[in-house]
Amino acid sequence: MPHRYFYLLMVGLLCLPGVSTAADDAAEFLEAMRKHGMHDLALDYLDYARTDRLVSEEFKKKIPYERGTTLLAKWQETVATAEKDRIAAQARSELTEYANANPSTPEAADALQRMAGLLTVTAMNSLAVLEMKPVVPDDAPEIKKTARGQLAEARTLFEQVEKSIQTQLDSYPDKLDRTEQAEQFNERRQFRRLLAQVRMQRSENLLQQASTYGQGDAAAKALYEKARDEFQKLFDIYDGFPPESHEAKLGLGKALKALGDTKRADTCFEDIIVICHDVGAYRYLTTEALVEQGEMMLAEGKLDALLEKQGVWLATARGMESRQPAWLDLKFLVAETMRQKIDSEGVKDGDKRKMITEARDLYTDLAQLPSKHQMVARQILAESFPVDPNEAERVRVKTFDEALQAAKDSINLMTVAKQTLPVAKANNPEGVEVLQQQADKGFQDAMYYLSIAQTLVDDDTPLAELNESRWLTCYLMWEDKQFYRTAVLAGFIARRYPEDPKAKMAAKLAMISYQQLFQQALEQKAPGAGEAEVARLKDMASFITRRWSGSALANEAFSLLMVFSIRDQKFEEALELLKELPEEQRPIYQAKIANAMWEMQLRASIEGDQSIDRQALKSRAVELLDDSFAKLAQDPTAADTLAASTLYLSQARLDEGNYQQAIDMLENPNSGAIALSKTNNPIASRQAYAMEAYKGALRAYVSVIPPQTEKAVETMTALEEAAGGGGEKLTRVYLGLGVQLQQQIDELNGEGKTDEAKRVGEAFVAFLDKLTERGSTDPVVRQWISQTYYRLAEGLAGDPTAEEQRQTYYARAADAYKLLLSEETIGNFETNQLLALRLQYANALRHAGKFKDAMQVFEIILTEKEMMIEAQTDAAYTLQEWGASGVTAKLKEAVTGTGPLNDKGKPTIWGWNYLGKVAASVASKNASNKQVAARFKNLFYECWLNIARVRYLRSESEQGNAKKKSLSEAKKVASTMVRDYPALLDTPLKAEYDELLKSIQRGEGAPTLGLKELLDE
C-alpha cells in the first residue's frame, strides 16, 4: 500500500497553480523525489503510477527501470548490511526485468550498466572489509572467490552494454552536420562518451579480478596481461581525447606495474602527473598516478624524492577530497615514508620531531576513517606513536564554535586511543597505560569544552550546531554509562527537534539507555523493579514508531513495544499498535503476536497452567496467522518469523483434524517447516525445530485419508537423523508422538467421533506395521513400536465393539516386545529397564489371550525380583483371566499361587492369598506413612475382592450344590470384608464389591441389591 504521506503530497502538488497532468510530469515528479532523498515515497509513487490513468503508457513501461534506479539510490544511503543486500537483490530483479523486456532501448543498456556497477561495488566492498580486518579470517578464500564471481558477472554485463551502445552508434550516419543536425550530433557524442566509459570499466574489471588472487598466481598474471593489452588498445583509440586517454594510460601503468615492468609503468604515471596536475577536473587522476608511482619509489628507497613530490601534493588536498580512497592511499604512503625516514641516519633532531608530529597526525586521521589502512594505522599508533596525555594542555576558547571544535578534537583523540587499545594490548603492552590515560583525558576535555560551549550560546548560535553539542554530550554520557542523564537529554533532542539530523540517533540512544536502566533495575530483584523504566521505554518507543514510521529504527522500537506487550500478556494492546504501522509492514508483526500467543498456550499446556484459556489463545493465534501468512511467506526479511509461523500453523491444522492441509503446509518447498529445516534459517536450522516438523509430518501422514504410510516411514528415518540417531532424546520424541496420537484418538472418542478415532488408530497401526516390516534393530525404535501398539490397545478399553481389534493390537505389541527382548537388543537395557519391559511384554501377552506365554514371562520376572508387587498383581490377574477363559484349574492357582518354590517354601507367583497377607503387613508396618499405608490397604482390599471373585467365577462352570457352595463362599468373603473393613467403602473398590455382590445375588436367584443387602442389615 502506498505510504499515506504520498497521497498528502500528491494532493498538495495537484492543488498548486500551473501544475501539469501526471502524464506530462511523471518523470520530473519522480526525479524531484529522488533528488531530495525521498526514495520510499518515490517507490510508492511508481506503484501508484501503474494504475494511474493520467500516466502515459510509455512511462508505465519504464516503471521497472525507474524502480531499479530508485532502489539503487536508496541502496547507496542504507547502512545495515542485511537491508542493503535485500535492496540490492530487489533492484537487480527490477532492472533485469526491464532489460529483458526492452533489450534495444538506451535505458536497457543503462540498466545493465547499473547492475554491473552494483556487482562491482558489492564485490569491492567485501574485499575492502576483508582487507580492513586485523586478522585474516578462515573464510577469506571463499569471500575472494565470491567477489571474483561477482566481478566476472559484471564484466559480462559491461560487454553486453558495450555491444548495445555500439549498435546504437551504428544507427547514426557516418557524417553529421554540427549545426543542421545538432541534436543527433550531440546524442552521438554522448553515446561515444558512454561507450568509452563502459570500455574503461570493462578493462578496469580485469585488474579488480586479478586482485582476488594471491601474489604471483598464474591466473592473476594472465588477467594483468589481458588488462595491459586492453588498456593499450584503448589508449591507441582515445589518444588525444581526455580524460579517456589519461584513464587508459593509468590502467596501462597499473597493469605494467603488477607485471613488474616498472620502467614503462613509471613513464605512464609521470605522463599523467605532468599533464593533469594543474587541471582541477583531473586531480583524481593525478593523485592515483602519484600513489602508484610513490609505491614504486618507496620500494626503491627514494624517501626524499617521495616526500618532495607526493608529500607536497598531499598538502594541496581540498576539503572532503582528503577522505577519498586515492587521497587516503597517498596519506598512508607519505606517513609510511616519514616513519622510515625518522629511523634513517643523518636526520636532524628538529626535522625528526617535526616528522614524528606530522606522521602521527596522518596516522591519526587514517585510524579514524574506514579504509584498508585503518587497522594498520591503529597498530602503528599503538606501537610507535603513543601520546603522553600530560603533554597536552587545554586550549583557551572564546566562542561557541571554538568550544565545539575543541570538544570534537578531544573526542577524536579519545576515539582513536580507544580503538588503538586492543592493538596495543596485543603488540605493545607498555603503551596500554598511556593510551588509556589519553582516552580518559580526551573524555574529560570533551566534557569540559561542551560545558563551556553551553555558556557561550547566544541568539546567533545556529540551532543545528547547538543540537550537535547536545548530541555529543549524550554520546559521552553514554560512554561513561550515565544512562539516565543520557536518556533524558537524548529524549529532549528527539522530541523537541524531530527534524534535526541528530534527532533519530538521539531517539535510539534514549531508547537503549532506558533498556540499560531496565536491566539494572531487574538486577535489584525488588518487587516492581523495572516497571518505571519500562513505562519510559515504551513511551519513547511509541514516539519513535509514530515519528519515523517505516524506518529500521521504528521497526526496532515496535519490536520492543511488542516484547513488553507480550511479556505483560497484553496481546490486544500489541494488536492496537499494528494499526499505527503502514499496511505492508503489518503481516510480520501480526505473525509475531500470533506466534507469541501460540507459544504461551504451549507453555500453559506443558506446565499445566489452568489460569490460561488455551483454546481462546489457540483460536486467536490461528486467526491472525491465517490472515498474515500469505504475505509473510513472500517477505524475504521475515525468515525468522516465517519459520515459527509455518510450524505453528501446521500444528494448528493437525489439531483441527485438517491433515491434508497440514501436509501441504509442511511440504511447501518455499515456506514449509520441513524445507526450512534444511536451510541456514537461524530458527528452522535448530535441531528441535526439525524434530517438531518431522513429528508433525508423521502425525499427518498416519492420520490423513488414505494414510500415506510410505512417507510416514521415510519421515521416521528423517526424524532419527534430525535427533542424531537414537538415545533418550529420540525416545522422548517417539513417546511424545505416541501420546499425542493417543490424545488425538481420545479427543475424537470424547467428541463422539468413534469411527474417526478408530480410523486414526487403524492408520497408525498400518504405519507401525510398515515400520515393523523394515526390521529395525534400533532398540529405541523397537521400544517405541511396542509401547505404541500397547497404548493403542488400551485406548479401545470400554468399547465392546472394538474388543477384537483391541486384542489384535495387544498381540502385535507382544510380538514387538518379543523382538525388543531378543538377544539382538536385550543387552542395551539395564536391569530395572529390562524388568519393566518384560512386565509390559507379559501384560501384552495376557491381554492378547496368550496366558501360558504370559505366565512364563511373569515367572522369569518374579524369579529375579519376587517383591515386584505390580508383577505379582498382574500375574494373579492373568491366572484369574486364564481360569475364566475355561481352564478352571487356573482359578485355584490365582488364589494359592504357582511356580517353583522359593527358599521359604512359597511359590514364585504368590497368588491373591499370600499377596493379600504381604499387603496387610506392609500397610501395618508403614502406618505412619499415610501414602504407603493407603496404597497397600487398597491392595489388600483388592486381593480379597478377587478371592471372592474367583469363587464366583468357579461357580459359573458348576451345577447344583457345588454351584451353591461356591456362590455362598464368594458371598461370605465379600460380606466379611465389607463388615470387617468398612473403610474400603470409601475407596473406588466399593463399586466393584457392589457389582460382584449383585452378580452373586443374581446367581442365587435373589434380589440384586448389591451392598445394600449388607448395609441395611
mmCIF file of C-alpha atoms in Angstrom, residues 68-187:
data_model
loop_
_atom_site.group_PDB
_atom_site.id
_atom_site.type_symbol
_atom_site.label_atom_id
_atom_site.label_comp_id
_atom_site.label_asym_id
_atom_site.label_seq_id
_atom_site.Cartn_x
_atom_site.Cartn_y
_atom_site.Cartn_z
ATOM 1 C CA GLY A 68 15.504 -0.283 -10.055
ATOM 2 C CA THR A 69 17.160 3.129 -10.352
ATOM 3 C CA THR A 70 15.363 4.380 -7.240
ATOM 4 C CA LEU A 71 16.275 1.274 -5.274
ATOM 5 C CA LEU A 72 19.933 1.748 -6.204
ATOM 6 C CA ALA A 73 19.779 5.303 -4.895
ATOM 7 C CA LYS A 74 18.234 4.006 -1.670
ATOM 8 C CA TRP A 75 20.885 1.260 -1.505
ATOM 9 C CA GLN A 76 23.650 3.853 -1.521
ATOM 10 C CA GLU A 77 22.183 5.569 1.555
ATOM 11 C CA THR A 78 21.422 2.384 3.506
ATOM 12 C CA VAL A 79 23.840 1.320 6.239
ATOM 13 C CA ALA A 80 22.575 -2.029 7.567
ATOM 14 C CA THR A 81 24.188 -4.899 5.665
ATOM 15 C CA ALA A 82 21.139 -7.170 5.588
ATOM 16 C CA GLU A 83 18.918 -4.332 4.369
ATOM 17 C CA LYS A 84 21.478 -3.362 1.702
ATOM 18 C CA ASP A 85 21.536 -6.959 0.451
ATOM 19 C CA ARG A 86 17.736 -7.060 0.273
ATOM 20 C CA ILE A 87 17.510 -3.759 -1.601
ATOM 21 C CA ALA A 88 20.311 -4.783 -3.980
ATOM 22 C CA ALA A 89 18.546 -8.039 -4.847
ATOM 23 C CA GLN A 90 15.286 -6.181 -5.456
ATOM 24 C CA ALA A 91 16.984 -3.532 -7.604
ATOM 25 C CA ARG A 92 18.702 -6.142 -9.698
ATOM 26 C CA SER A 93 15.428 -8.012 -10.200
ATOM 27 C CA GLU A 94 13.665 -4.847 -11.409
ATOM 28 C CA LEU A 95 16.487 -3.803 -13.770
ATOM 29 C CA THR A 96 16.790 -7.331 -15.184
ATOM 30 C CA GLU A 97 13.052 -7.413 -15.830
ATOM 31 C CA TYR A 98 13.248 -4.156 -17.782
ATOM 32 C CA ALA A 99 16.414 -5.051 -19.728
ATOM 33 C CA ASN A 100 14.967 -8.403 -20.802
ATOM 34 C CA ALA A 101 11.672 -6.851 -21.907
ATOM 35 C CA ASN A 102 13.253 -3.874 -23.741
ATOM 36 C CA PRO A 103 16.677 -5.066 -24.997
ATOM 37 C CA SER A 104 17.210 -2.448 -27.720
ATOM 38 C CA THR A 105 16.481 0.709 -25.693
ATOM 39 C CA PRO A 106 19.092 3.083 -24.225
ATOM 40 C CA GLU A 107 17.522 2.513 -20.804
ATOM 41 C CA ALA A 108 18.193 -1.228 -21.137
ATOM 42 C CA ALA A 109 21.896 -0.527 -21.649
ATOM 43 C CA ASP A 110 21.818 1.820 -18.662
ATOM 44 C CA ALA A 111 20.069 -0.865 -16.587
ATOM 45 C CA LEU A 112 22.741 -3.419 -17.461
ATOM 46 C CA GLN A 113 25.478 -0.922 -16.667
ATOM 47 C CA ARG A 114 23.895 -0.128 -13.300
ATOM 48 C CA MET A 115 23.696 -3.840 -12.484
ATOM 49 C CA ALA A 116 27.332 -4.272 -13.430
ATOM 50 C CA GLY A 117 28.211 -1.325 -11.238
ATOM 51 C CA LEU A 118 26.213 -2.790 -8.349
ATOM 52 C CA LEU A 119 28.028 -6.118 -8.649
ATOM 53 C CA THR A 120 31.383 -4.332 -8.811
ATOM 54 C CA VAL A 121 30.716 -2.177 -5.758
ATOM 55 C CA THR A 122 29.420 -5.173 -3.795
ATOM 56 C CA ALA A 123 32.488 -7.237 -4.655
ATOM 57 C CA MET A 124 34.996 -4.458 -3.967
ATOM 58 C CA ASN A 125 33.277 -3.566 -0.682
ATOM 59 C CA SER A 126 33.566 -7.157 0.531
ATOM 60 C CA LEU A 127 37.260 -7.183 -0.431
ATOM 61 C CA ALA A 128 37.791 -3.831 1.311
ATOM 62 C CA VAL A 129 36.138 -5.112 4.502
ATOM 63 C CA LEU A 130 38.310 -8.209 4.318
ATOM 64 C CA GLU A 131 41.435 -6.099 3.952
ATOM 65 C CA MET A 132 40.456 -3.986 6.974
ATOM 66 C CA LYS A 133 40.291 -6.993 9.324
ATOM 67 C CA PRO A 134 43.253 -7.205 11.728
ATOM 68 C CA VAL A 135 43.456 -10.996 11.318
ATOM 69 C CA VAL A 136 42.743 -12.829 8.078
ATOM 70 C CA PRO A 137 39.529 -14.837 8.703
ATOM 71 C CA ASP A 138 39.209 -18.529 7.833
ATOM 72 C CA ASP A 139 36.607 -17.776 5.164
ATOM 73 C CA ALA A 140 38.838 -15.279 3.307
ATOM 74 C CA PRO A 141 39.325 -17.612 0.279
ATOM 75 C CA GLU A 142 35.564 -18.055 -0.003
ATOM 76 C CA ILE A 143 34.969 -14.282 0.243
ATOM 77 C CA LYS A 144 37.518 -13.668 -2.519
ATOM 78 C CA LYS A 145 36.006 -16.410 -4.655
ATOM 79 C CA THR A 146 32.524 -14.902 -4.283
ATOM 80 C CA ALA A 147 33.844 -11.436 -5.145
ATOM 81 C CA ARG A 148 35.668 -12.851 -8.167
ATOM 82 C CA GLY A 149 32.435 -14.438 -9.388
ATOM 83 C CA GLN A 150 30.558 -11.149 -8.976
ATOM 84 C CA LEU A 151 33.270 -9.288 -10.889
ATOM 85 C CA ALA A 152 33.254 -11.858 -13.697
ATOM 86 C CA GLU A 153 29.487 -11.464 -13.984
ATOM 87 C CA ALA A 154 29.892 -7.680 -14.010
ATOM 88 C CA ARG A 155 32.396 -7.901 -16.894
ATOM 89 C CA THR A 156 29.912 -9.939 -18.913
ATOM 90 C CA LEU A 157 27.318 -7.217 -18.343
ATOM 91 C CA PHE A 158 29.806 -4.495 -19.342
ATOM 92 C CA GLU A 159 30.451 -6.371 -22.573
ATOM 93 C CA GLN A 160 26.699 -6.556 -23.244
ATOM 94 C CA VAL A 161 26.384 -2.821 -22.588
ATOM 95 C CA GLU A 162 29.309 -2.107 -24.898
ATOM 96 C CA LYS A 163 27.661 -4.127 -27.658
ATOM 97 C CA SER A 164 24.319 -2.384 -27.097
ATOM 98 C CA ILE A 165 25.874 1.100 -27.245
ATOM 99 C CA GLN A 166 27.862 0.194 -30.350
ATOM 100 C CA THR A 167 24.617 -0.888 -32.003
ATOM 101 C CA GLN A 168 23.090 2.497 -31.145
ATOM 102 C CA LEU A 169 26.112 4.298 -32.601
ATOM 103 C CA ASP A 170 25.975 2.238 -35.798
ATOM 104 C CA SER A 171 22.463 3.534 -36.392
ATOM 105 C CA TYR A 172 23.757 7.114 -36.881
ATOM 106 C CA PRO A 173 25.030 8.364 -40.300
ATOM 107 C CA ASP A 174 28.817 8.426 -40.749
ATOM 108 C CA LYS A 175 28.756 12.206 -41.159
ATOM 109 C CA LEU A 176 26.586 14.658 -39.245
ATOM 110 C CA ASP A 177 26.488 18.414 -39.597
ATOM 111 C CA ARG A 178 27.171 20.004 -36.189
ATOM 112 C CA THR A 179 24.774 22.893 -36.910
ATOM 113 C CA GLU A 180 21.964 21.466 -39.007
ATOM 114 C CA GLN A 181 21.882 18.094 -37.223
ATOM 115 C CA ALA A 182 22.845 19.383 -33.786
ATOM 116 C CA GLU A 183 20.505 17.082 -31.810
ATOM 117 C CA GLN A 184 21.726 13.908 -33.487
ATOM 118 C CA PHE A 185 25.303 15.158 -33.323
ATOM 119 C CA ASN A 186 25.069 15.695 -29.532
ATOM 120 C CA GLU A 187 23.327 12.352 -28.987
#
